[in-house]
mmCIF file of C-alpha atoms in Angstrom:
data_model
loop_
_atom_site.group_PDB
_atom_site.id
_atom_site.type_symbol
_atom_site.label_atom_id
_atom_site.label_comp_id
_atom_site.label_asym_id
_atom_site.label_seq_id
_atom_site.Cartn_x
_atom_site.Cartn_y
_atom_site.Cartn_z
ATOM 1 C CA UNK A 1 0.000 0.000 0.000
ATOM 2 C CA UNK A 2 0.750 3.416 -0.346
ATOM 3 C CA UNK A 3 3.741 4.886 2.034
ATOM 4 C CA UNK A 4 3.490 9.111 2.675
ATOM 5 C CA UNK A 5 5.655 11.337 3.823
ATOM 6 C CA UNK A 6 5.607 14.821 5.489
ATOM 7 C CA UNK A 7 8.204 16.630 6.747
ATOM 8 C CA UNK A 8 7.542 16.058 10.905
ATOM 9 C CA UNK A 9 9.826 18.733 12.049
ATOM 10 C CA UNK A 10 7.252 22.161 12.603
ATOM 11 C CA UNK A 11 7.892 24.949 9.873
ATOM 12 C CA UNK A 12 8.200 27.995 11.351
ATOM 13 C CA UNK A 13 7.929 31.525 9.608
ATOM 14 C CA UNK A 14 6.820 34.536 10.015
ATOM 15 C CA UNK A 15 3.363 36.506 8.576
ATOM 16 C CA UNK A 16 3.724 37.454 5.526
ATOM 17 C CA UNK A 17 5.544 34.673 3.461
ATOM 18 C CA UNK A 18 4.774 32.131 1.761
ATOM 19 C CA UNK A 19 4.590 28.253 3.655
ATOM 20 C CA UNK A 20 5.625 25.182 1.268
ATOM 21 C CA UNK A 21 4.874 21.982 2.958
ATOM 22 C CA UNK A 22 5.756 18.790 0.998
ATOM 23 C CA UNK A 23 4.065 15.503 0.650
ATOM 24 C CA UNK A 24 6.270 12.600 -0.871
ATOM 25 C CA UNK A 25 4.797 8.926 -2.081
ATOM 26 C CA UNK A 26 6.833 6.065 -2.584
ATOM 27 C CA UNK A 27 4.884 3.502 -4.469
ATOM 28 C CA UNK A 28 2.486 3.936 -7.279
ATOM 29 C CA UNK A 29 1.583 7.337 -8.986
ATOM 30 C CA UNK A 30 -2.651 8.043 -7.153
ATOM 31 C CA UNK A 31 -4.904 9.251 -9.475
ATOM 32 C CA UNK A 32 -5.417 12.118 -7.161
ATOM 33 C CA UNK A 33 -4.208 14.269 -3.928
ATOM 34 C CA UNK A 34 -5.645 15.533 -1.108
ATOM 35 C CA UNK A 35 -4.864 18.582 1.995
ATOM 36 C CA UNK A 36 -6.500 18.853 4.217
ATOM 37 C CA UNK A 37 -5.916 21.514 7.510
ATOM 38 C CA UNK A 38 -5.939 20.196 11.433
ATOM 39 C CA UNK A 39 -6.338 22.105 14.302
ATOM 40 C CA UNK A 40 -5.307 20.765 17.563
ATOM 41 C CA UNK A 41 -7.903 18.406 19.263
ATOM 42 C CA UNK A 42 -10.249 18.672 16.250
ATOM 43 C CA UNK A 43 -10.925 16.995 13.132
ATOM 44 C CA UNK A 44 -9.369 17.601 9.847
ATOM 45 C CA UNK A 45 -11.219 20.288 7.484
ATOM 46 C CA UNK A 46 -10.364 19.715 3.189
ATOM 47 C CA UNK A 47 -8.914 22.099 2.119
ATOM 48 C CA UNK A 48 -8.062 21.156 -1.886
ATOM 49 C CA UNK A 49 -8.240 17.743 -4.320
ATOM 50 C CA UNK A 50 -5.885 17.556 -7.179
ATOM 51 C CA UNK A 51 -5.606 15.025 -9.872
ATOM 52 C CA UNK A 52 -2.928 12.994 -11.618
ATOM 53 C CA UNK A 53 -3.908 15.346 -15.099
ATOM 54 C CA UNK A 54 -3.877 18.527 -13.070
ATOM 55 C CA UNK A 55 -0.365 20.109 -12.898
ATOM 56 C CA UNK A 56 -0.925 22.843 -10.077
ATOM 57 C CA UNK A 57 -4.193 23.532 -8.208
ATOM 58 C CA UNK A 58 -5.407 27.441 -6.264
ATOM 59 C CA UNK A 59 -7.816 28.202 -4.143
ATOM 60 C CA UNK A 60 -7.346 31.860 -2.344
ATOM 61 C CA UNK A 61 -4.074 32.316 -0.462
ATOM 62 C CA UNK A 62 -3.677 28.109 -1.242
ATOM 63 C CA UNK A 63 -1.870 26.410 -4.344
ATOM 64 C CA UNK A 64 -1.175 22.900 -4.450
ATOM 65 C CA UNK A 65 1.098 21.283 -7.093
ATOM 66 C CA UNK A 66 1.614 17.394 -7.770
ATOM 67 C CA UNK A 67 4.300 16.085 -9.840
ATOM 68 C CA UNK A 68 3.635 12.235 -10.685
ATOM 69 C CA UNK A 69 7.664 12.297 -12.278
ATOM 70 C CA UNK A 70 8.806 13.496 -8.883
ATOM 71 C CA UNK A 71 6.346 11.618 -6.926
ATOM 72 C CA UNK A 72 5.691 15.197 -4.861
ATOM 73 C CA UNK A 73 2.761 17.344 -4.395
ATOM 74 C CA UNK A 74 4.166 20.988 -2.628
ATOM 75 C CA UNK A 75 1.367 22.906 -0.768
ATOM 76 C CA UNK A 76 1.770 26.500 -0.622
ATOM 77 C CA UNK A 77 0.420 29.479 1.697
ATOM 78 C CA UNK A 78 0.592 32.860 0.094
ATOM 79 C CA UNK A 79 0.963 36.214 2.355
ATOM 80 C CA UNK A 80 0.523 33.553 5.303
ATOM 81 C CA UNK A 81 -0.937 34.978 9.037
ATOM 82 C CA UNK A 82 -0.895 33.815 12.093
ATOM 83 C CA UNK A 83 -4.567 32.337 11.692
ATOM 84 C CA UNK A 84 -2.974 29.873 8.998
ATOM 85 C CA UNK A 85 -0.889 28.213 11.803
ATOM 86 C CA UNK A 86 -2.275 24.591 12.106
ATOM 87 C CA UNK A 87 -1.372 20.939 10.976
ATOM 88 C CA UNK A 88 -1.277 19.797 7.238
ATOM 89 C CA UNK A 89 -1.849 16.620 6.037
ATOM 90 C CA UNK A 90 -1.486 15.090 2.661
ATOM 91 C CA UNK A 91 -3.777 12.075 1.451
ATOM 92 C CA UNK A 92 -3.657 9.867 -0.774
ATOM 93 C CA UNK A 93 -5.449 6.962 -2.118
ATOM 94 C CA UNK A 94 -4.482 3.474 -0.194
ATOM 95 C CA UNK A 95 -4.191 1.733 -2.942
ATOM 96 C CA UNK A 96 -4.321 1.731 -6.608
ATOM 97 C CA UNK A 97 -7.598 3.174 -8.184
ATOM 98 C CA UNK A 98 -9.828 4.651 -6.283
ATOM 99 C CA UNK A 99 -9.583 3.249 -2.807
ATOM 100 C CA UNK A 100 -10.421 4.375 0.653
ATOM 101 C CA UNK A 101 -7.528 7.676 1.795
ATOM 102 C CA UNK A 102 -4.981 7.119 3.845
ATOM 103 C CA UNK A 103 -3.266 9.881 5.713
ATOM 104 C CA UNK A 104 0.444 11.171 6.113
ATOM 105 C CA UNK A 105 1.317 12.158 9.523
ATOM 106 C CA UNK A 106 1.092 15.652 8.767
ATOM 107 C CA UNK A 107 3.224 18.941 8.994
ATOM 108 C CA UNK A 108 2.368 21.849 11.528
ATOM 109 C CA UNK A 109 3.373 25.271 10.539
ATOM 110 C CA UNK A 110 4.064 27.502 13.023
ATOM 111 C CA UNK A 111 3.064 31.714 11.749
ATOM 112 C CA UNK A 112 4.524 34.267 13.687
ATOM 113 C CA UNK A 113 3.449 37.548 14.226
ATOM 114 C CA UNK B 1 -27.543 21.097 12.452
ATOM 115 C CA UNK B 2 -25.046 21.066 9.576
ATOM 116 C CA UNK B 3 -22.196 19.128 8.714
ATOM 117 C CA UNK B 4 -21.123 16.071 11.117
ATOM 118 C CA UNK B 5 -21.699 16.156 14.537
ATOM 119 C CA UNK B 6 -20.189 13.485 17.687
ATOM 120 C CA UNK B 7 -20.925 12.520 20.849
ATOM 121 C CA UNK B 8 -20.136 12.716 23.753
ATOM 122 C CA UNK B 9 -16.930 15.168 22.964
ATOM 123 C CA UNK B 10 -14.986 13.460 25.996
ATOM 124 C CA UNK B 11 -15.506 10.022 27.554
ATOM 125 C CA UNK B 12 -13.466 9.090 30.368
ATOM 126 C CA UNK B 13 -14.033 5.221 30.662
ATOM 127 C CA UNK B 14 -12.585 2.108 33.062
ATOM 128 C CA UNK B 15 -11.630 -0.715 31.250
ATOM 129 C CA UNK B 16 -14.141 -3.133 32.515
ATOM 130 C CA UNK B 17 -17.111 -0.142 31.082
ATOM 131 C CA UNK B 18 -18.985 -0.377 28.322
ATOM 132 C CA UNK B 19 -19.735 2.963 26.191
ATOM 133 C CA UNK B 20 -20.762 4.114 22.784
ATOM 134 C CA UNK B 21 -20.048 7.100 20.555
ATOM 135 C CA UNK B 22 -22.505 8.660 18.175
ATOM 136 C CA UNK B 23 -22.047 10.050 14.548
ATOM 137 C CA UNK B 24 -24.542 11.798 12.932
ATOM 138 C CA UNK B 25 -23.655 13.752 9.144
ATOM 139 C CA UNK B 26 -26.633 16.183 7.775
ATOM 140 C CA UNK B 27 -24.895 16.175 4.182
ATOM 141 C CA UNK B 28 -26.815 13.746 2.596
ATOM 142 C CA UNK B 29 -23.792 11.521 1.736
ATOM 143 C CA UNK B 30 -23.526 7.709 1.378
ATOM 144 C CA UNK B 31 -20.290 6.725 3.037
ATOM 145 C CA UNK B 32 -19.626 7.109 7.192
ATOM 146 C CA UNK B 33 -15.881 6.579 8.492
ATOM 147 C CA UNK B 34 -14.415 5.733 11.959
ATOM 148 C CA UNK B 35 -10.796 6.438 12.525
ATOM 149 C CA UNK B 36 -8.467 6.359 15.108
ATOM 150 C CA UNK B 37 -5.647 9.508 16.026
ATOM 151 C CA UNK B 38 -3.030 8.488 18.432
ATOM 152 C CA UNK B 39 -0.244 10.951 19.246
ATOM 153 C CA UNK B 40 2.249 11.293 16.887
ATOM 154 C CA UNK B 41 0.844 8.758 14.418
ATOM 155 C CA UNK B 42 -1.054 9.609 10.987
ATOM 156 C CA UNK B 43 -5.056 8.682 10.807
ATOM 157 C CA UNK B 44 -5.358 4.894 10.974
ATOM 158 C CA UNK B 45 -9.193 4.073 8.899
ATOM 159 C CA UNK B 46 -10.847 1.890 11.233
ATOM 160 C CA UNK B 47 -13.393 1.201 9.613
ATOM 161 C CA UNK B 48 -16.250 1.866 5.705
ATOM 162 C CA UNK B 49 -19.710 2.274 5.664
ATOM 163 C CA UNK B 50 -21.350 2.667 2.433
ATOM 164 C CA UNK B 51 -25.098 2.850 2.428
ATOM 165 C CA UNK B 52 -25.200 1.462 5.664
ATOM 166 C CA UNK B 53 -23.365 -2.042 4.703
ATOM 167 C CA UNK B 54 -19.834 -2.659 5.899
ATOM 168 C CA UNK B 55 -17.191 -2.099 3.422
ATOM 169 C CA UNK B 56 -14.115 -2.584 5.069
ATOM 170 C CA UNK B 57 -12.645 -3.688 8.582
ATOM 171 C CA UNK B 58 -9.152 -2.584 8.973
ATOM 172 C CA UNK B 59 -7.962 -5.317 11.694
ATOM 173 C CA UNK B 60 -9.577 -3.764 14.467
ATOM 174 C CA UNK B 61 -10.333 -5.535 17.355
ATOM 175 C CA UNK B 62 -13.223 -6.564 18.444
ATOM 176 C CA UNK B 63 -13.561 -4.783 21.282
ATOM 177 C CA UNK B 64 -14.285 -1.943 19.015
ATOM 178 C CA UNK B 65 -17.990 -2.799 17.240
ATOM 179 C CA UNK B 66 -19.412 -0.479 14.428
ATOM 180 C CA UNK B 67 -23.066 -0.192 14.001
ATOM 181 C CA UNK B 68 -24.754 1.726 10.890
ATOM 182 C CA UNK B 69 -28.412 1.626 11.360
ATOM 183 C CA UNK B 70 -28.561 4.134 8.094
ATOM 184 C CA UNK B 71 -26.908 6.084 5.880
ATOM 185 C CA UNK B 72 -26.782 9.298 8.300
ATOM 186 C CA UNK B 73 -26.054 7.442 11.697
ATOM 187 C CA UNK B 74 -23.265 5.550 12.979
ATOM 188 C CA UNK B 75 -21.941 4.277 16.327
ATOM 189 C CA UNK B 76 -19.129 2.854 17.572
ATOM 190 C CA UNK B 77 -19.739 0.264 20.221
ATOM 191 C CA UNK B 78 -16.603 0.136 23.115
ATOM 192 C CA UNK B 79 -16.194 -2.590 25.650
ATOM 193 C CA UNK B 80 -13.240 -4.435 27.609
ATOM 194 C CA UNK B 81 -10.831 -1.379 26.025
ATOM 195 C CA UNK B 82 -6.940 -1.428 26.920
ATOM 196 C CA UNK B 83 -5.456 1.955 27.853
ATOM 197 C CA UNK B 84 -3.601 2.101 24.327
ATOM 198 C CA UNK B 85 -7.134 2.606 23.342
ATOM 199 C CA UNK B 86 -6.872 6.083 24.556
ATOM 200 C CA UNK B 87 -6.912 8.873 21.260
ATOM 201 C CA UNK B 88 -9.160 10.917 19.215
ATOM 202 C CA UNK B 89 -11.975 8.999 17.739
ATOM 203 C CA UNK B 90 -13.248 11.162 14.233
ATOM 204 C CA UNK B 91 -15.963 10.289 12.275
ATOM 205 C CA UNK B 92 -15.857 11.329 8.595
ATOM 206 C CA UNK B 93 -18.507 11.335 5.405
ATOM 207 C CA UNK B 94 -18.505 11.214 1.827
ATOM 208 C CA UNK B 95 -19.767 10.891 -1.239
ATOM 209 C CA UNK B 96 -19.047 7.937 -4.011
ATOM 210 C CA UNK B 97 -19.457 5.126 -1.555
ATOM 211 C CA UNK B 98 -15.783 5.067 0.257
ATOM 212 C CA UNK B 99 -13.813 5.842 -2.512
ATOM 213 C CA UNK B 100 -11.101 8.586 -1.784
ATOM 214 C CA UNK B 101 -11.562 10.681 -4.997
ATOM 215 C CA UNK B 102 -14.409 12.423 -2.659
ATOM 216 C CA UNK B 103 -13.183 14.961 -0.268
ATOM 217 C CA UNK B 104 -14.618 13.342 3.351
ATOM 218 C CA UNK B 105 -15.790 15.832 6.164
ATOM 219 C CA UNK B 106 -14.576 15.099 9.950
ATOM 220 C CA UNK B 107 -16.682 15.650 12.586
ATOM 221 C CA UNK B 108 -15.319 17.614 15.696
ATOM 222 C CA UNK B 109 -13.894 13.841 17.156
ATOM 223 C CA UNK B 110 -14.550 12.267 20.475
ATOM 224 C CA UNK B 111 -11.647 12.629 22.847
ATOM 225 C CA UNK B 112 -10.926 9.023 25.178
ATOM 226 C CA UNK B 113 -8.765 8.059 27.645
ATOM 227 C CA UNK B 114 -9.444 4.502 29.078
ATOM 228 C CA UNK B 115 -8.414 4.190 32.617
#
C-alpha cells in the first residue's frame, strides 16, 4: 500500500511569506491528492483535491502542485498569518484506483506575528 | 444542524465499562468513516460504511464494534478497552461510496482516555 511522507519537524515563519509543505509517495503514482488543515484536538477540514492530469491547483491564499515524475505534491500558503498556523496533512489513495484515503502524519506550521 | 456532529466530545471510561459514541452527518452523503488519532501517528481508517453495509474492517479488534443503522447514523460500540485505546476517535462522510476521490468531512472527534 501506499507509504506518505511529510516533513515532521514544525515549519516555522513569520506573517507574511509564503509556507511550502511537501508531501512525498513512494509507491504507485494516485490518481489524485488531497490537503487537508488540522487544528489541535479537532478533526481535519479539506482544504483542496488535485488530480494525476492537473499540474498545479489554487484556491485563495492556497496552491497545491503534484508532480507524478517526482512523486511530490508541494502545498503552498501565500501572504501567510498567524490564523494559517495549524497541521497539514497530505492524502492519498491506499491503494491503486480509487480506494479508501490514507493519511500522512502531517506537517504543523508555526506563523509568527 | 449542519455538517457532522459526535458525541459525547470526551468520555473518560474504566476498562471493565462499556460505552458508545454517536455520529450523525446532515450532508446527505452515502459513506460514514471511523478512525483512530493516536499521538504522533497519521489517521489509521478503522473502519467503511457505504449505504449502511460494511465495506471494510481494517484489523480492528473486536472490542471496538461499528453499528450503521442508516446512511446518516453511525456508532461505535466500546467494551473491555486497553489503555492504548486512549486517542481521538473522528468520524468522517462522503460521497461515491468510500472511494477517496471524494473529499470526506470530519466531525469535531470524540476525545478518550481509558483508565
Amino acid at each position: 500500500s501506499q507509504k506518505i511522507e511529510q516533513n515532521s519537524e514544525a515549519l516555522n515563519i513569520q506573517e507574511g511569506k509564503t509556507a511550502t509543505l511537501t508531501c512525498n509517495y513512494t509507491n504507485y503514482s494516485p490518481a489524485y491528492l488531497q490537503w487537508y488543515r488540522q487544528d489541535p484536538g479537532r478533526g481535519p477540514v479539506f482544504l483542496l483535491l488535485i488530480r494525476e492530469n492537473e499540474k498545479e491547483k489554487r484556491k485563495e491564499r492556497l496552491k497545491v502542485t503534484f508532480d507524478t515524475t517526482l512523486k511530490q505534491s508541494l502545498f503552498h500558503i501565500t501572504a501567510s498569518q498567524p490564523a494559517d498556523s495549524a497541521t497539514y496533512l497530505c492524502a492519498l489513495p491506499r491503494d491503486s484506483g480509487y480506494s479508501t484515503l490514507t493519511f500522512g502524519k502531517g506537517t504543523m506550521l508555526l506563523v509568527s506575528p | 444542524e449542519t455538517g457532522v456532529t459526535q458525541t459525547p466530545r470526551h468520555l473518560v471510561m474504566g476498562m471493565t465499562n462499556k460505552k458508545s459514541l454517536k455520529c450523525e452527518q446532515h450532508l446527505g452523503h452515502n459513506a460514514m468513516y471511523w478512525y483512530k488519532q493516536s499521538a504522533k501517528k497519521p489517521l489509521e481508517l478503522m473502519f467503511v460504511y457505504n449505504f449502511k453495509e460494511q465495506t471494510e474492517n481494517n484489523s480492528v479488534p473486536s472490542r471496538f464494534s461499528p453499528e450503521c443503522p442508516n446512511s446518516s447514523h453511525l456508532f461505535l460500540h466500546l467494551h473491555t478497552l486497553q489503555p492504548e485505546d486512549s486517542a481521538l476517535y473522528l468520524c468522517a462522510s462522503s460521497q461515491g461510496g468510500g472511494s477517496g476521490s471524494y473529499e470526506q468531512y470530519f466531525g469535531p472527534g470524540t476525545r478518550l482516555t481509558v483508565t
